[in-house]
């Protein structure tokens, strides 16, 4: 039996690695998800067959309760809420790790290395639990999105941290001390809250990804503590991929990691200071008829989707419009910015769901070379990722962020509801550029009207 269990773990580990690899490209992403699911099934079956599992009764109850919550959550949740849903599942995962750590502590007083693993697991688990709940609250707008700070915060945090480190050391030497274990538990819970509250809501996706990494490390520690190889492997994969993702997201926003964690990007103060448009000028509206005419007779069109497309759930209408233009002989591509939307791969997922062929989804570097020869760039609910201030205005908070060079296209049509700023709170010079025309309204409605008009053109 042990051989079967270890083999199932080994195959599961291989599937997890393949899953991560396949998920890095839209064409293989579905296969990646399936491989991950299969790997998880094997890991669970292997674990349930271990001789330490003596009764299945409580496991079945937990399985049913978990499924009753998880399945509707997955089906009913809109794509735009994926970051907060991820935060919530990290919170649960981390709580599970922390509770296992606590239970192991009381079941059998640990010694030596196991004590260290258990203490680290519990600390990271509880910290990730409250941190992820705070991130969820900010993303769901239950908590204020602005950075929440207070006077004497640094001194307070340092004191808390010192108490945490001291109790951690104490517990390693004297694992039976229940009072110190309680102090460490309280400190871990408090650190999670203190770590996330001072960070602006705008940076929560990076924070969620970082917390993902902590949850992975907690799983590694659990694996060592309860002698489970698959937890060690999966935790390491999760921990490192979460960390790499956080760094990649910070890079795509041209922010240093420390700036995300300790700078208040997205706060009212920052948005106010660098928020005004450097270009000046007025937005020029266009009617749907005129916009459609321009696209119907264009040879090359690039559609630039952003967060607004996701909010409006307009991916199908975007594909239909592209099909109509292509039927008339035009060439249509979709420009994909790595952080368009609210999570990495957001636009790829939506457009793939709408059936846009993968070869039409062009990454930032490749499409940027094509804008100069593009007749019409159609910006659908994108803002920050097309803001030329990132290249031209050193005072702008997004200065240095890599952007889609939409401003180089021969003409630009931008679809948005009104004059609202983007995620960073910064005004966009592109919208007041003389070659840009604004089609105001909800992205889905505008795309439907444009489709009808292109058909009639
Ligand atoms: P954005 O800067 O958030 O702008 C979205 C625009 O969509 C807004 O200007 C809004 O203007 C418009 N909009 C909202 N609802 C709409 C609707 N129903 N119909 C039409 N327009 C609508 O979006 P983005 O250009 O995609 O940039 C993404 C931002 O998120 C970047 O700043 C990025 O750094 C950040 N971010 C992304 C990730 C990630 O992993 N993808 C992670 C963290 C942060 P109106 O209000 O006027 O309509």
Coordinates of C-alpha atoms and ligand atoms in Angstrom, one line a residue:
X1 CA 0.0 0.0 0.0
X2 CA 2.8 2.4 0.9
X3 CA 4.3 1.9 -2.6
X4 CA 0.9 2.8 -4.1
X5 CA 0.7 5.9 -1.9
X6 CA 4.2 7.1 -2.7
X7 CA 3.7 6.4 -6.5
X8 CA 0.4 8.4 -6.5
X9 CA 2.3 11.3 -4.8
X10 CA 5.1 11.1 -7.4
X11 CA 2.6 11.1 -10.3
X12 CA 0.7 13.9 -8.6
X13 CA 3.9 16.0 -8.2
X14 CA 4.7 15.5 -11.9
X15 CA 1.2 16.6 -12.9
X16 CA 1.4 19.7 -10.7
X17 CA 4.7 20.7 -12.4
X18 CA 3.2 20.1 -15.9
X19 CA 0.1 22.0 -14.8
X20 CA 2.1 25.1 -13.9
X21 CA 4.0 24.9 -17.2
X22 CA 0.9 24.4 -19.3
X23 CA -1.0 27.2 -17.5
X24 CA 1.6 29.7 -18.7
X25 CA 0.1 29.8 -22.3
X26 CA -3.5 30.3 -23.3
X27 CA -3.3 27.4 -25.8
X28 CA -2.4 24.9 -23.2
X29 CA -4.1 26.5 -20.1
X30 CA -7.1 24.1 -20.1
X31 CA -4.8 21.1 -20.2
X32 CA -2.9 22.7 -17.3
X33 CA -6.1 23.0 -15.2
X34 CA -7.0 19.4 -15.9
X35 CA -3.5 18.2 -15.0
X36 CA -3.7 20.1 -11.7
X37 CA -7.2 18.7 -10.9
X38 CA -6.0 15.1 -11.7
X39 CA -2.9 15.6 -9.6
X40 CA -5.0 16.9 -6.7
X41 CA -7.3 13.9 -7.0
X42 CA -4.4 11.5 -6.9
X43 CA -2.8 13.3 -3.9
X44 CA -6.1 13.1 -2.0
X45 CA -6.7 9.4 -2.8
X46 CA -3.1 8.6 -1.7
X47 CA -3.5 10.5 1.5
X48 CA -6.9 8.9 2.3
X49 CA -5.3 5.5 2.0
X50 CA -2.6 6.3 4.6
X51 CA -2.7 4.1 7.7
X52 CA -2.9 7.1 9.9
X53 CA -6.5 7.7 8.6
X54 CA -8.6 5.5 10.8
X55 CA -12.1 6.8 10.2
X56 CA -13.7 8.4 7.2
X57 CA -16.8 9.8 8.9
X58 CA -15.5 13.3 9.7
X59 CA -13.7 13.5 6.4
X60 CA -16.9 12.8 4.5
X61 CA -18.7 15.5 6.5
X62 CA -16.0 18.0 5.8
X63 CA -16.0 17.0 2.1
X64 CA -19.7 17.6 1.8
X65 CA -19.7 20.9 3.7
X66 CA -16.7 22.1 1.7
X67 CA -18.3 21.1 -1.6
X68 CA -21.6 22.7 -0.6
X69 CA -19.7 26.0 -0.2
X70 CA -17.1 25.7 -2.9
X71 CA -19.2 24.5 -5.9
X72 CA -21.7 27.4 -5.8
X73 CA -18.9 29.9 -5.1
X74 CA -17.1 28.8 -8.2
X75 CA -20.2 28.9 -10.4
X76 CA -21.9 32.0 -9.1
X77 CA -18.8 34.2 -8.7
X78 CA -18.2 36.7 -11.6
X79 CA -14.8 36.7 -13.3
X80 CA -14.1 40.2 -12.0
X81 CA -14.3 38.9 -8.4
X82 CA -11.5 36.3 -8.9
X83 CA -8.9 38.2 -6.9
X84 CA -11.1 38.3 -3.7
X85 CA -12.2 34.7 -4.2
X86 CA -8.6 33.7 -4.4
X87 CA -7.9 35.7 -1.2
X88 CA -10.8 33.9 0.5
X89 CA -9.5 30.4 -0.5
X90 CA -6.0 31.3 0.7
X91 CA -7.6 32.3 4.0
X92 CA -9.3 28.9 4.3
X93 CA -6.2 27.0 3.2
X94 CA -3.9 28.8 5.6
X95 CA -6.4 28.3 8.5
X96 CA -6.4 24.6 7.7
X97 CA -2.6 24.5 7.9
X98 CA -2.6 26.5 11.1
X99 CA -5.2 24.3 12.7
X100 CA -3.3 21.1 11.7
X101 CA -0.2 22.7 13.3
X102 CA -2.1 23.5 16.5
X103 CA -3.7 20.1 16.7
X104 CA -0.3 18.3 16.1
X105 CA 1.1 20.4 19.0
X106 CA -1.4 19.2 21.4
X107 CA -1.6 15.6 20.1
X108 CA 2.0 14.9 20.7
X109 CA 4.5 17.3 22.2
X110 CA 7.0 17.8 19.4
X111 CA 10.7 17.9 19.7
X112 CA 13.7 19.3 17.7
X113 CA 13.1 20.0 14.1
X114 CA 9.4 19.1 14.1
X115 CA 8.9 21.8 16.7
X116 CA 10.4 24.4 14.5
X117 CA 8.3 23.2 11.5
X118 CA 5.1 23.3 13.5
X119 CA 5.8 26.7 15.0
X120 CA 6.6 28.2 11.5
X121 CA 3.5 26.5 10.1
X122 CA 1.2 27.8 12.7
X123 CA 2.7 31.3 12.5
X124 CA 2.5 31.5 8.7
X125 CA -0.9 29.9 8.7
X126 CA -2.6 32.3 11.1
X127 CA -0.8 35.3 9.6
X128 CA -2.0 34.3 6.1
X129 CA -5.5 33.7 7.4
X130 CA -6.1 37.1 8.8
X131 CA -4.0 38.8 6.1
X132 CA -6.0 37.2 3.3
X133 CA -9.3 38.1 5.1
X134 CA -8.1 41.7 5.1
X135 CA -7.2 41.5 1.4
X136 CA -10.7 40.0 0.7
X137 CA -12.3 42.8 2.7
X138 CA -10.5 45.5 0.7
X139 CA -11.1 43.9 -2.7
X140 CA -14.8 43.4 -1.9
X141 CA -14.9 47.0 -0.6
X142 CA -16.1 45.8 2.8
X143 CA -13.1 47.6 4.3
X144 CA -11.9 51.0 3.1
X145 CA -9.5 50.6 0.1
X146 CA -7.1 53.4 1.3
X147 CA -4.0 52.5 3.2
X148 CA -5.0 52.4 6.9
X149 CA -2.3 53.7 9.1
X150 CA -2.0 55.1 12.6
X151 CA 0.5 57.2 14.6
X152 CA 3.3 55.2 16.2
X153 CA 2.6 52.3 13.8
X154 CA 6.2 51.4 13.2
X155 CA 7.1 51.2 16.8
X156 CA 3.9 49.2 17.5
X157 CA 4.6 46.8 14.7
X158 CA 8.2 46.3 15.8
X159 CA 7.1 45.6 19.4
X160 CA 4.6 43.0 18.1
X161 CA 7.2 41.4 15.9
X162 CA 9.7 41.3 18.8
X163 CA 7.1 39.5 21.0
X164 CA 6.4 37.1 18.1
X165 CA 10.1 36.2 17.6
X166 CA 10.7 35.9 21.4
X167 CA 7.7 33.5 21.8
X168 CA 8.7 31.5 18.7
X169 CA 12.2 31.0 20.3
X170 CA 10.6 30.2 23.7
X171 CA 8.3 27.6 22.1
X172 CA 11.2 25.8 20.3
X173 CA 13.0 25.4 23.6
X174 CA 9.8 24.7 25.7
X175 CA 7.1 23.3 23.4
X176 CA 4.8 22.5 26.4
X177 CA 4.2 26.1 27.4
X178 CA 0.6 26.7 26.5
X179 CA 0.6 30.4 27.5
X180 CA 3.5 31.2 25.2
X181 CA 1.7 29.2 22.4
X182 CA -1.3 31.4 23.0
X183 CA 0.8 34.6 22.7
X184 CA 2.3 33.4 19.5
X185 CA -1.1 32.6 18.1
X186 CA -2.4 36.1 19.0
X187 CA 0.7 37.7 17.5
X188 CA 0.4 35.8 14.2
X189 CA -3.2 36.8 13.9
X190 CA -2.4 40.4 14.6
X191 CA 0.6 40.5 12.2
X192 CA -1.6 39.4 9.3
X193 CA -4.0 42.3 10.0
X194 CA -1.1 44.8 10.5
X195 CA 0.7 43.7 7.4
X196 CA -2.2 44.2 5.0
X197 CA -4.2 47.2 6.4
X198 CA -1.6 49.8 5.6
X199 CA -1.5 48.7 1.9
X200 CA -3.9 50.3 -0.5
X201 CA -6.7 48.3 -2.1
X202 CA -5.2 48.9 -5.5
X203 CA -2.2 46.7 -4.6
X204 CA -4.3 43.9 -3.2
X205 CA -3.8 41.5 -6.2
X206 CA 0.0 41.6 -5.5
X207 CA -0.6 41.1 -1.8
X208 CA -2.9 38.1 -2.5
X209 CA -0.3 36.5 -4.6
X210 CA 2.3 37.1 -1.9
X211 CA 0.0 35.6 0.7
X212 CA -0.4 32.7 -1.6
X213 CA 3.3 32.2 -1.3
X214 CA 3.1 32.3 2.5
X215 CA 0.3 29.7 2.4
X216 CA 2.6 27.5 0.3
X217 CA 5.4 27.8 2.8
X218 CA 3.0 27.0 5.6
X219 CA 2.1 23.8 3.6
X220 CA 5.8 22.9 3.3
X221 CA 6.2 23.2 7.1
X222 CA 3.1 21.1 7.6
X223 CA 4.6 18.5 5.2
X224 CA 7.8 18.3 7.3
X225 CA 5.8 18.3 10.6
X226 CA 3.5 15.4 9.7
X227 CA 5.9 13.7 7.3
X228 CA 3.9 14.1 4.1
X229 CA 6.0 14.4 0.9
X230 CA 3.3 15.7 -1.4
X231 CA 2.6 18.6 1.0
X232 CA 6.3 19.6 0.9
X233 CA 6.4 19.4 -3.0
X234 CA 3.1 21.2 -3.5
X235 CA 3.8 23.8 -0.8
X236 CA 7.2 24.6 -2.4
X237 CA 5.6 24.9 -5.9
X238 CA 2.9 27.1 -4.5
X239 CA 5.2 29.2 -2.4
X240 CA 7.7 29.9 -5.2
X241 CA 5.2 30.4 -8.0
X242 CA 3.2 32.8 -5.8
X243 CA 6.4 34.7 -5.1
X244 CA 7.4 34.8 -8.8
X245 CA 4.0 36.0 -9.7
X246 CA 4.1 38.8 -7.1
X247 CA 7.4 39.9 -8.5
X248 CA 6.2 39.7 -12.1
X249 CA 3.1 41.7 -11.3
X250 CA 5.1 44.4 -9.5
X251 CA 7.4 44.5 -12.5
X252 CA 4.6 44.9 -15.0
X253 CA 3.3 47.8 -12.9
X254 CA 6.9 49.1 -12.7
X255 CA 6.8 49.0 -8.9
X256 CA 9.4 47.6 -6.6
X257 CA 8.3 45.0 -4.2
X258 CA 9.0 47.1 -1.2
X259 CA 7.1 50.0 -2.8
X260 CA 4.0 47.7 -3.1
X261 CA 4.3 46.6 0.5
X262 CA 5.3 49.9 2.2
X263 CA 4.4 52.7 -0.3
X264 CA 0.8 53.9 -0.5
X265 CA 0.1 53.5 -4.3
X266 CA -3.5 54.1 -5.1
X267 CA -4.0 56.2 -2.0
X268 CA -5.9 59.5 -2.4
X269 CA -2.7 61.5 -1.7
X270 CA -0.7 59.8 -4.5
X271 CA -3.5 60.0 -7.0
X272 CA -4.1 63.6 -6.2
X273 CA -0.4 64.6 -6.5
X274 CA 0.3 63.1 -9.9
X275 CA -3.3 62.6 -10.9
X276 CA -3.9 65.4 -13.3
X277 CA -3.4 65.0 -17.0
X278 CA -0.2 66.5 -18.2
X279 CA -1.4 66.9 -21.8
X280 CA -4.5 69.1 -21.1
X281 CA -7.3 69.3 -23.7
X282 CA -10.8 68.0 -24.0
X283 CA -12.2 64.5 -24.8
X284 CA -13.9 64.5 -28.2
X285 CA -17.0 62.3 -28.4
X286 CA -17.9 60.2 -31.5
X287 CA -21.2 58.6 -32.5
X288 CA -21.5 54.9 -32.8
X289 CA -22.3 55.3 -36.5
X290 CA -19.1 57.2 -37.3
X291 CA -17.0 54.9 -35.1
X292 CA -18.4 51.9 -36.9
X293 CA -17.8 53.4 -40.4
X294 CA -14.1 54.0 -39.5
X295 CA -13.7 50.4 -38.4
X296 CA -15.7 48.9 -41.3
X297 CA -13.3 50.4 -43.8
X298 CA -10.1 49.9 -41.8
X299 CA -7.5 47.5 -43.0
X300 CA -5.9 46.9 -39.6
X301 CA -7.7 47.1 -36.4
X302 CA -6.3 46.4 -32.9
X303 CA -8.8 45.8 -30.1
X304 CA -7.3 46.7 -26.7
X305 CA -9.3 45.1 -23.9
X306 CA -9.0 46.3 -20.2
X307 CA -10.8 46.0 -16.9
X308 CA -13.9 47.7 -18.3
X309 CA -14.4 44.9 -20.8
X310 CA -14.3 42.5 -17.9
X311 CA -16.8 44.5 -15.8
X312 CA -19.2 44.8 -18.7
X313 CA -18.7 41.1 -19.6
X314 CA -18.3 42.3 -23.2
X315 CA -15.9 39.6 -24.4
X316 CA -18.4 37.9 -26.7
X317 CA -19.5 41.2 -28.2
X318 CA -15.8 42.1 -28.8
X319 CA -15.2 38.8 -30.6
X320 CA -18.4 39.3 -32.7
X321 CA -17.3 42.7 -33.7
X322 CA -13.9 41.4 -34.7
X323 CA -15.5 38.6 -36.8
X324 CA -17.7 41.2 -38.6
X325 CA -14.7 43.4 -39.4
X326 CA -12.7 40.4 -40.6
X327 CA -15.7 39.3 -42.8
X328 CA -15.4 42.6 -44.6
X329 CA -11.7 42.0 -45.2
X330 CA -10.1 43.8 -42.3
X331 CA -7.4 42.3 -40.1
X332 CA -8.2 42.3 -36.3
X333 CA -5.9 41.5 -33.4
X334 CA -6.3 41.7 -29.7
X335 CA -3.6 43.5 -27.7
X336 CA -2.9 41.8 -24.4
X337 CA -1.2 43.7 -21.6
X338 CA 0.2 41.5 -18.8
X339 CA -1.7 43.4 -16.1
X340 CA -4.8 44.5 -18.0
X341 CA -7.8 43.8 -15.8
X342 CA -7.4 42.7 -12.2
X343 CA -5.4 39.5 -12.3
X344 CA -2.7 38.1 -14.5
X345 CA -4.1 36.5 -17.6
X346 CA -7.5 38.2 -17.0
X347 CA -7.9 39.2 -20.7
X348 CA -6.6 35.8 -22.0
X349 CA -9.2 34.0 -19.9
X350 CA -12.1 36.2 -21.0
X351 CA -11.3 36.3 -24.7
X352 CA -10.5 32.5 -24.8
X353 CA -13.9 31.9 -23.2
X354 CA -15.5 34.0 -26.0
X355 CA -13.7 31.8 -28.6
X356 CA -11.1 34.3 -29.9
X357 CA -8.4 32.2 -31.6
X358 CA -5.2 32.2 -29.6
X359 CA -3.2 33.5 -32.6
X360 CA -5.3 36.6 -32.5
X361 CA -4.2 37.4 -28.9
X362 CA -0.9 39.3 -29.3
X363 CA 1.3 40.1 -26.3
X364 CA 2.5 43.6 -25.5
X365 CA 6.0 43.5 -27.0
X366 CA 4.8 42.1 -30.4
X367 CA 1.8 44.3 -30.8
X368 CA 3.6 47.4 -29.8
X369 CA 5.6 47.1 -33.1
X370 CA 2.3 47.0 -35.0
X371 CA 0.5 50.1 -33.7
X372 CA 2.2 52.5 -36.1
X373 CA 0.6 50.6 -39.0
X374 CA -2.8 50.2 -37.3
X375 CA -5.7 52.2 -38.8
X376 CA -7.9 52.0 -35.7
X377 CA -7.1 51.0 -32.2
X378 CA -10.3 50.3 -30.3
X379 CA -9.7 50.6 -26.6
X380 CA -12.4 48.7 -24.7
X381 CA -12.5 49.7 -21.0
X382 CA -8.7 49.9 -20.8
X383 CA -7.1 52.9 -19.1
X384 CA -3.8 52.6 -17.2
X385 CA -2.3 50.1 -19.6
X386 CA -2.6 52.5 -22.5
X387 CA -1.7 55.7 -20.6
X388 CA 1.2 57.4 -22.5
X389 CA 2.1 59.3 -19.3
X390 CA 3.9 56.1 -18.3
X391 CA 6.4 57.0 -20.9
X392 CA 6.2 60.8 -21.1
X393 CA 5.4 62.2 -17.6
X394 CA 8.1 61.5 -15.0
X395 CA 5.8 63.0 -12.3
X396 CA 3.1 60.4 -13.0
X397 CA 2.8 57.6 -10.4
X398 CA 2.7 55.2 -13.3
X399 CA 5.8 56.6 -14.9
X400 CA 8.0 53.7 -16.2
X401 CA 5.2 51.1 -16.3
X402 CA 5.3 49.3 -19.6
X403 CA 2.3 50.2 -21.7
X404 CA 0.6 49.3 -25.0
X405 CA 1.6 52.1 -27.4
X406 CA -1.9 52.8 -28.6
X407 CA -1.1 56.5 -29.1
X408 CA 1.0 55.5 -32.1
X409 CA -2.0 54.1 -34.0
X410 CA -3.4 56.3 -36.9
X411 CA -6.6 56.7 -35.0
X412 CA -8.0 55.7 -31.6
X413 CA -11.6 55.0 -30.5
X414 CA -12.0 54.6 -26.7
X415 CA -15.0 52.9 -25.1
X416 CA -15.7 53.9 -21.5
X417 CA -18.7 55.0 -19.5
X418 CA -17.6 58.4 -18.6
X419 CA -14.5 60.4 -17.5
X420 CA -13.5 58.1 -14.7
X421 CA -9.8 57.5 -14.1
X422 CA -8.3 54.0 -14.2
X423 CA -7.1 51.7 -11.4
X424 CA -4.2 54.0 -10.4
X425 CA -6.4 57.0 -10.2
X426 CA -4.4 58.8 -12.8
X427 CA -5.9 60.8 -15.7
X428 CA -5.1 59.5 -19.2
X429 CA -3.5 61.7 -21.8
X430 CA -4.5 59.3 -24.5
X431 CA -8.2 60.3 -24.1
X432 CA -7.5 64.0 -24.8
X433 CA -5.1 63.2 -27.7
X434 CA -6.5 64.9 -30.9
X435 CA -6.4 61.5 -32.7
X436 CA -8.6 59.9 -30.1
X437 CA -12.5 59.8 -30.2
X438 CA -14.5 58.8 -27.2
X439 CA -17.6 56.5 -27.5
X440 CA -19.2 56.9 -24.1
X441 CA -21.4 54.2 -22.6
X442 CA -21.2 50.7 -21.2
X443 CA -18.7 48.6 -23.2
X444 CA -21.1 45.8 -23.9
X445 CA -23.9 48.1 -25.2
X446 CA -21.4 50.1 -27.3
X447 CA -19.9 47.0 -28.8
X448 CA -23.4 45.6 -29.7
X449 CA -24.3 48.9 -31.4
X450 CA -20.9 49.0 -33.2
X451 CA -21.5 45.5 -34.5
X452 CA -25.0 46.4 -35.9
X453 CA -23.6 49.5 -37.5
X454 CA -20.6 47.6 -39.1
X455 CA -23.1 45.1 -40.5
X456 CA -25.1 47.9 -42.1
X457 CA -22.0 49.9 -43.3
Ligands
LIG1 P1 -8.2 50.4 -15.5 O1 -7.0 51.2 -15.5 O2 -8.7 49.9 -14.2 O3 -9.3 51.2 -16.2 C1 -10.5 50.5 -16.5 C2 -11.4 51.5 -17.2 O4 -12.6 50.9 -17.6 C3 -11.8 52.7 -16.4 O5 -11.2 53.9 -16.9 C4 -13.4 52.8 -16.5 O6 -13.7 54.1 -17.0 C5 -13.7 51.8 -17.6 N1 -14.9 51.0 -17.3 C6 -15.3 50.5 -16.2 N2 -16.5 49.8 -16.3 C7 -16.8 50.0 -17.6 C8 -17.9 49.5 -18.4 N3 -18.9 48.8 -17.9 N4 -17.9 49.8 -19.7 C9 -16.9 50.5 -20.3 N5 -15.9 51.0 -19.6 C10 -15.8 50.7 -18.3 O7 -7.9 49.1 -16.4 P2 -6.7 48.5 -17.2 O8 -6.3 49.5 -18.3 O9 -7.1 47.2 -17.6 O10 -5.5 48.5 -16.2 C11 -5.5 47.5 -15.2 C12 -4.9 48.2 -13.9 O11 -5.0 47.2 -12.9 C13 -3.5 48.6 -14.0 O12 -3.3 49.8 -13.3 C14 -2.8 47.4 -13.3 O13 -1.5 47.8 -12.8 C15 -3.8 47.1 -12.3 N6 -3.6 45.8 -11.7 C16 -3.7 44.7 -12.5 C17 -3.4 43.5 -12.0 C18 -3.4 42.2 -12.9 O14 -2.9 41.2 -12.5 N7 -4.1 42.3 -14.0 C19 -3.1 43.3 -10.7 C20 -3.0 44.4 -9.9 C21 -3.2 45.6 -10.4 P3 -15.2 54.7 -16.7 O15 -15.4 54.6 -15.2 O16 -15.2 56.1 -17.2 O17 -16.1 53.8 -17.4

